Coordinates of C-alpha atoms and ligand atoms in Angstrom, one line a residue:
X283 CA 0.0 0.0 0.0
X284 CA 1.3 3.6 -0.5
X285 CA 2.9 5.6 2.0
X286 CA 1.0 8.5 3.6
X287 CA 2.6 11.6 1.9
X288 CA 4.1 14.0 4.4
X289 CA 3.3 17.5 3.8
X290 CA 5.4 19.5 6.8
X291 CA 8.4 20.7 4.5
X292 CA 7.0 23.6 2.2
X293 CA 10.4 25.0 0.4
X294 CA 14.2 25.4 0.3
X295 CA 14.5 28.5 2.7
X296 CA 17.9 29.7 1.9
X297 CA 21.9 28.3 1.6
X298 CA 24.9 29.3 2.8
X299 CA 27.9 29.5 0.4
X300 CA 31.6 29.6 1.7
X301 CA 33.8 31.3 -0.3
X302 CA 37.4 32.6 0.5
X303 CA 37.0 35.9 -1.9
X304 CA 33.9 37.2 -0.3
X305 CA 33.9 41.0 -2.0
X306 CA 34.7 38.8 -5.5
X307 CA 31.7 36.5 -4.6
X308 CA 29.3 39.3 -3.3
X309 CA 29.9 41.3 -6.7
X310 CA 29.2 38.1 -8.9
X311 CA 25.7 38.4 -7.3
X312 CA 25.4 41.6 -6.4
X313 CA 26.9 43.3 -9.7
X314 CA 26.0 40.3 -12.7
X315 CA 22.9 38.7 -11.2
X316 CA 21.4 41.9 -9.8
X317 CA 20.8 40.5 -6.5
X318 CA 20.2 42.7 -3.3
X319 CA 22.2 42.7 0.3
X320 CA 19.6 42.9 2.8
X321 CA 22.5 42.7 5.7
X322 CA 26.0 41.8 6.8
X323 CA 27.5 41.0 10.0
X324 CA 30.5 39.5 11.3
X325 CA 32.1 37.3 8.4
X326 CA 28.8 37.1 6.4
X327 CA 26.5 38.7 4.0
X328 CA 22.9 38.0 3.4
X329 CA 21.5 38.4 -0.2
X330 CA 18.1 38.0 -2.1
X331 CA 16.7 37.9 -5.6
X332 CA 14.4 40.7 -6.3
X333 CA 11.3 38.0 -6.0
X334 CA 12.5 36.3 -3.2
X335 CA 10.2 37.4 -0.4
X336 CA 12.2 36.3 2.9
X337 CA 14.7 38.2 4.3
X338 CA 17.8 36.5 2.5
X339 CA 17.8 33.3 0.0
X340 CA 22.1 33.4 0.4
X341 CA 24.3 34.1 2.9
X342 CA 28.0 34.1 1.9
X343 CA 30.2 33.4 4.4
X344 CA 34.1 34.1 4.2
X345 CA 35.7 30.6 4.6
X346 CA 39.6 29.3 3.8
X347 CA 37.9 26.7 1.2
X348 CA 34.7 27.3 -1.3
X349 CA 32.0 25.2 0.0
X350 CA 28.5 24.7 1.6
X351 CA 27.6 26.2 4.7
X352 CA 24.0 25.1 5.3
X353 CA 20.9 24.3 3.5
X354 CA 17.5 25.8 5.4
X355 CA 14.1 24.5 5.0
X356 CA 11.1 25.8 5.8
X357 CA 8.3 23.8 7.7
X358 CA 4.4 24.2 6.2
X359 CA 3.4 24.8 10.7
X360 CA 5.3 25.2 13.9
X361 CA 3.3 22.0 14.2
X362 CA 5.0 20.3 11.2
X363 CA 8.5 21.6 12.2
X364 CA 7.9 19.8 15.8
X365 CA 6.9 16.2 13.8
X366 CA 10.0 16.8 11.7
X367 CA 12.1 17.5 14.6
X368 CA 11.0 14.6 16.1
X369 CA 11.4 12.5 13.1
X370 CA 15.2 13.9 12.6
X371 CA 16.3 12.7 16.4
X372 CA 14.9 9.2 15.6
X373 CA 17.7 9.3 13.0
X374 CA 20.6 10.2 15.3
X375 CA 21.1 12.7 12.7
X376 CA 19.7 16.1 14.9
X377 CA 22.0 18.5 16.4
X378 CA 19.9 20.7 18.0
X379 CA 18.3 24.1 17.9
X380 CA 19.8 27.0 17.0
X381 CA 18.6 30.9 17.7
X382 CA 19.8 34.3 17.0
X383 CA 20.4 33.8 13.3
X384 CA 19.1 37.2 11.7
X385 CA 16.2 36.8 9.5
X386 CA 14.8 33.6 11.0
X387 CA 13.1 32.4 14.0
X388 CA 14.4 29.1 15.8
X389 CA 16.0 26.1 13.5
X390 CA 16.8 22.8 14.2
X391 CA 20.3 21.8 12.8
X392 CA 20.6 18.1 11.8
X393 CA 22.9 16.9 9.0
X394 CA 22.6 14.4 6.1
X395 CA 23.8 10.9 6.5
X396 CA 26.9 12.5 3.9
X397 CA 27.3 15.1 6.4
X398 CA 25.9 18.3 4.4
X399 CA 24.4 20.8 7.6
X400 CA 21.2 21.7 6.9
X401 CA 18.0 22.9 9.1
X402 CA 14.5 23.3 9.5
X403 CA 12.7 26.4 10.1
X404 CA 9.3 28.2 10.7
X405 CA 9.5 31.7 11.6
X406 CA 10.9 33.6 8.9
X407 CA 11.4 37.2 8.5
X408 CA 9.3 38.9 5.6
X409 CA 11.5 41.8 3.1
X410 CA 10.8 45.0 3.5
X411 CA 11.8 47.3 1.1
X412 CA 13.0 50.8 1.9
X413 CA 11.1 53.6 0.1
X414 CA 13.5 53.6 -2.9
X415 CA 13.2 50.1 -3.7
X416 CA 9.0 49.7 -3.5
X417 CA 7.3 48.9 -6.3
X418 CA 3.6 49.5 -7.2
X419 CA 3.5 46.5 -8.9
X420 CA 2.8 44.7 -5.5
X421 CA 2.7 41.3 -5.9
X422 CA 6.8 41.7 -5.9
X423 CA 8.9 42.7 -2.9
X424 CA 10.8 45.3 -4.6
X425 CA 11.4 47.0 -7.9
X426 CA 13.3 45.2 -10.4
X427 CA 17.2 46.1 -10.2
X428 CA 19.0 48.0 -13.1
X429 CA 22.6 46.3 -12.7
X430 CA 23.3 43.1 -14.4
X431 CA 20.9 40.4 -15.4
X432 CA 18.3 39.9 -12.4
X433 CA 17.5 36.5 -11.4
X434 CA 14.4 36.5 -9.9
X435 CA 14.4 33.9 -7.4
X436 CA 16.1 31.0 -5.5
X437 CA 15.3 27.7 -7.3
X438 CA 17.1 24.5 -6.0
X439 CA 20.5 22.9 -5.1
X440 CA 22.4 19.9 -5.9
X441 CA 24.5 18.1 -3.5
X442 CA 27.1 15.3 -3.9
X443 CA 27.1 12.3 -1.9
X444 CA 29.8 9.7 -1.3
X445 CA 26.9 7.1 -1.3
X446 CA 23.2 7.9 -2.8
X447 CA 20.9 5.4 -1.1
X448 CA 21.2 6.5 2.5
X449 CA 21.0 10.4 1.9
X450 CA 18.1 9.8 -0.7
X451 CA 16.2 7.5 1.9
X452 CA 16.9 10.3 4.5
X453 CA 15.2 12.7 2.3
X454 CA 12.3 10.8 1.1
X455 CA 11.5 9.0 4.5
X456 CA 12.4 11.4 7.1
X457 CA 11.7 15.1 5.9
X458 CA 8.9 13.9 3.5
X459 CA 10.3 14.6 0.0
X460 CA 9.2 13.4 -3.2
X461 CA 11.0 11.3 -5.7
X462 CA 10.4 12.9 -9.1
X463 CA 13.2 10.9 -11.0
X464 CA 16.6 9.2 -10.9
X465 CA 19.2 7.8 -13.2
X466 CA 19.7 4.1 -12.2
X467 CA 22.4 2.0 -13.4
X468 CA 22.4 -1.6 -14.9
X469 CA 23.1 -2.5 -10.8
X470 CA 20.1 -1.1 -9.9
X471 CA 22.0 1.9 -7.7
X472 CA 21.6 5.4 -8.8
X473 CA 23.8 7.9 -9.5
X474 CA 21.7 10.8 -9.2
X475 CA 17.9 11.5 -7.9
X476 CA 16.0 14.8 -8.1
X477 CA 13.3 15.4 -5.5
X478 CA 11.0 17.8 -4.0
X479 CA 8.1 19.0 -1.9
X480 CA 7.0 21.5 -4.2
X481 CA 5.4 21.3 -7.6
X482 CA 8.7 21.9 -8.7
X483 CA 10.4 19.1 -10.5
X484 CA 13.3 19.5 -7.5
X485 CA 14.1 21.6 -4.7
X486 CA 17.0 19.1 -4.4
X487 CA 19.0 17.1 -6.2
X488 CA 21.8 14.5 -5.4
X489 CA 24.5 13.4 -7.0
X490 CA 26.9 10.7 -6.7
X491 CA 30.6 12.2 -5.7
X492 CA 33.0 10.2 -8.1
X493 CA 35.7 11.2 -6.0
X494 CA 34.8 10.0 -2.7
X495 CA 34.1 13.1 -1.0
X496 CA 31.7 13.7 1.8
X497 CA 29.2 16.6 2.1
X498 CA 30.1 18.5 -1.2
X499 CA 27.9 21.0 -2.7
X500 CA 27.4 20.6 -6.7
X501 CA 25.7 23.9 -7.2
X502 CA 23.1 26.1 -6.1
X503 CA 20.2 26.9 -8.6
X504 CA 18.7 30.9 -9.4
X505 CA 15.8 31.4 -11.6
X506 CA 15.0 33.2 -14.3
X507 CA 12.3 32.0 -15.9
X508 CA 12.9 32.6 -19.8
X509 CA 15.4 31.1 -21.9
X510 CA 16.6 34.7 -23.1
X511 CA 17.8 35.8 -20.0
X512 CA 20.8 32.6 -20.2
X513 CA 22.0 34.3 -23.7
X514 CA 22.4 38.3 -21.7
X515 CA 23.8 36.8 -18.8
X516 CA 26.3 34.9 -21.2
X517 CA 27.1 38.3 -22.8
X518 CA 28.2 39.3 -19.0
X519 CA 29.7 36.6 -18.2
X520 CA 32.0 36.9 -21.2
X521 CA 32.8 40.2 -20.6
X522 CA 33.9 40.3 -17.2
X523 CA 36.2 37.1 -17.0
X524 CA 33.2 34.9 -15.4
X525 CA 34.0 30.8 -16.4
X526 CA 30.9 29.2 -18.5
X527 CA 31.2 26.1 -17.3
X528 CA 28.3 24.7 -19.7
X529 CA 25.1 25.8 -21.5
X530 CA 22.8 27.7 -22.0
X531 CA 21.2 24.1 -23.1
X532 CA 18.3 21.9 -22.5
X533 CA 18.8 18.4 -19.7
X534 CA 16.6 15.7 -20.4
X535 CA 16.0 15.2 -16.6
X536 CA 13.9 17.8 -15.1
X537 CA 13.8 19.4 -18.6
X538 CA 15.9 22.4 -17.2
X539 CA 17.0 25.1 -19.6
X540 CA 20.3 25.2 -17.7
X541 CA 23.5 27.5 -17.9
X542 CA 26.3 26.4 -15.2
X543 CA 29.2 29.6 -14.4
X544 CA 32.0 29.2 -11.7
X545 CA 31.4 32.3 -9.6
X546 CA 34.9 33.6 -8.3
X547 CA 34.7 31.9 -4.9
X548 CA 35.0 28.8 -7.0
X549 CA 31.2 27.3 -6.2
X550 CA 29.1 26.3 -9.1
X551 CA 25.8 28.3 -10.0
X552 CA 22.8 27.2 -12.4
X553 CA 21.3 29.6 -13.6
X554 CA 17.8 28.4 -15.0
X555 CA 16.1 29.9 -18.1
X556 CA 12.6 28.0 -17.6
X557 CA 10.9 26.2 -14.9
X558 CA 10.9 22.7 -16.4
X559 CA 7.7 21.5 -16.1
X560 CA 5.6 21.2 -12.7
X561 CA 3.9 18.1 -10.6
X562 CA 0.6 18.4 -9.5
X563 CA 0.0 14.6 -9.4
X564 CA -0.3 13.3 -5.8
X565 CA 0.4 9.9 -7.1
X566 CA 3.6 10.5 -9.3
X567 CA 5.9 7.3 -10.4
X568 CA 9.4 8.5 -10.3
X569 CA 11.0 8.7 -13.9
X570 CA 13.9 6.4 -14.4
X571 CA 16.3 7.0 -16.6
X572 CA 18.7 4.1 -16.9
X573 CA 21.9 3.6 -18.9
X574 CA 20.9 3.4 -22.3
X575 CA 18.8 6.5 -21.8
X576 CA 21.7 8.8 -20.4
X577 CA 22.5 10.7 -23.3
X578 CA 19.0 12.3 -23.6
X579 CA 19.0 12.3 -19.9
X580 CA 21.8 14.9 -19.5
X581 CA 21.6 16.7 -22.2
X582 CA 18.4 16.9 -24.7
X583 CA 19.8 19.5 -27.0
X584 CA 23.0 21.6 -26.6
X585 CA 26.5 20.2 -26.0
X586 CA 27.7 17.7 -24.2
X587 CA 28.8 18.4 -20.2
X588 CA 32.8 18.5 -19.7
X589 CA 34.1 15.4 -18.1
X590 CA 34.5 18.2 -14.8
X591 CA 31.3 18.5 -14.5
X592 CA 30.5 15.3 -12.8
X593 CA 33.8 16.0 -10.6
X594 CA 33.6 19.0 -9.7
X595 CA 32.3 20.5 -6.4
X596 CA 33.3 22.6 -3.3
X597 CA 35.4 22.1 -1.1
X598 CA 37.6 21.1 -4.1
X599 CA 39.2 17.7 -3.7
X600 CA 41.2 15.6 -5.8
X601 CA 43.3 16.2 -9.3
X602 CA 43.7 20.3 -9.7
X603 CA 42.5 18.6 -13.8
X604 CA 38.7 18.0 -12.3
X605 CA 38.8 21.8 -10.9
X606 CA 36.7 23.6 -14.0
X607 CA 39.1 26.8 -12.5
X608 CA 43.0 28.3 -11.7
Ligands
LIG886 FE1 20.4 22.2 -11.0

């Protein structure tokens, strides 16, 4: 018989990128994706997209080594954060609650069987624009920024695992994602699984790490939503010394119009020219893509991915040949 869905996570909240060249990292968002600082303190700086409505979507954090800091969630209920919560302990996995981050209310910390930090969250803090920044059309936070290309709003991340099953089960089973599809190989394991709790086809996705590594971060995900935007950003990307890594092209999984840059940290960004295509179906059967069906899988038009791309992530381990950078 099938599961009873869980419905207590509603959305990725925010993420927290290290990156040991902070001003180089905070222009790259600031200055080419026209995001907007809402507050800094300490060793950290909190940004949002100009349809982000929380008080921050990124926080960069000045670290020796490019990598993840956390991944927040936000519970549908203080009720459903308290079932999560309790859920989390049963794994072992919990860590405890945490107060006094700006922006936010009290989160529980846990990590990921791979060790990526993440935590849960209720009580958010709603953007308010200053006078110079509201806009009449009021169904947005702010006006629309002048500088760069704007993305519009925080869309997913992707995270490598030295071993898939336990850190997809985690997901599924324990915070109540959905399995929207997966590229299994001839042994039956996957290699990569894309999930959510929204109608989005993921608000995560997990990768196999090739190299071993434990609790990398593949990229973090910004959304445009149209295809043209990935050809202006290119231009700016191109012009001020940014790495394309791949794209602007179509993925077969998730049918993503994707374009992947290096921002000067050294983390990878998606940028995303379409939505893909939404769930609405409370019974979905996971897509599987297996081996023969890879090609179309990665790429459905548009080049091929470098060999890096599969390698690649932050912190950077392994041969300098799999950094897509220096
Ligand atoms: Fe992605």
């Amino acid at each position: 018989m099938r599961k009873e869905p869980i419905f207590d996570v509603a959305q990725l909240a925010h993420v927290e990128m290290y990156s040991p060249k902070p001003d180089e990292t905070l222009w790259f968002f600031k200055e080419l994706l026209g995001m907007e600082e809402s507050h800094r303190e300490g060793q950290s700086v909190y940004l949002r997209a100009y349809e982000d409505f929380y008080h921050h979507t990124l926080k960069i954090t000045e670290a020796k080594e490019a990598g993840l800091g956390h991944v927040a969630w936000r519970a549908t209920s203080q009720q459903a954060l308290e079932r999560r919560v309790s859920a989390i302990k049963e794994t072992g996995l919990g860590k405890g609650w945490f107060e006094g981050e700006v922006g936010q209310g009290a989160a529980y910390q846990f990590t990921t069987p791979d060790g990526h930090n993440m935590e849960l969250l209720w009580e958010v803090d709603y953007y308010k624009a200053p006078p110079e920044l509201r806009t009449p059309l009021l169904n947005r936070p702010q006006k629309k920024p002048t500088r760069g290309v704007p993305v519009r709003r925080l869309d997913h991340v992707n995270l490598m695992n030295s071993e898939m099953k336990p850190n997809v089960d985690f997901m599924l089973n324990t915070l109540g994602f959905n399995l929207r599809e997966h590229i299994q190989l001839k042994d039956g394991n996957d290699v990569a699984a894309w999930m959510s709790v929204s109608p989005l086809v993921h608000d995560i996705a997990m990768m196999g790490d090739p190299l071993g590594g434990m609790g990398r971060m593949h990229h973090i995900c910004y959304w445009y939503g149209y295809p043209q935007h990935l050809m202006d950003i290119s231009d700016l990307f191109v012009e001020n010394g940014i790495k394309i890594e791949a794209g602007p092209g179509k993925h077969g999984v998730t049918q993503a119009y994707f374009l992947y840059v290096i921002e000067p940290g050294g983390n990878r960004v998606e940028l995303f020219g379409d939505a893909g295509y939404l769930i609405f179906d409370p019974d979905w059967k996971p897509i599987t893509w297996r081996e023969e069906d890879l090609e179309k899988a990665i790429i459905w038009y548009g080049s091929q991915l470098p060999q890096e791309f599969f390698q690649y992530g932050t912190p950077i381990i392994g041969d300098k040949k799999t950094a897509p950078i220096g």
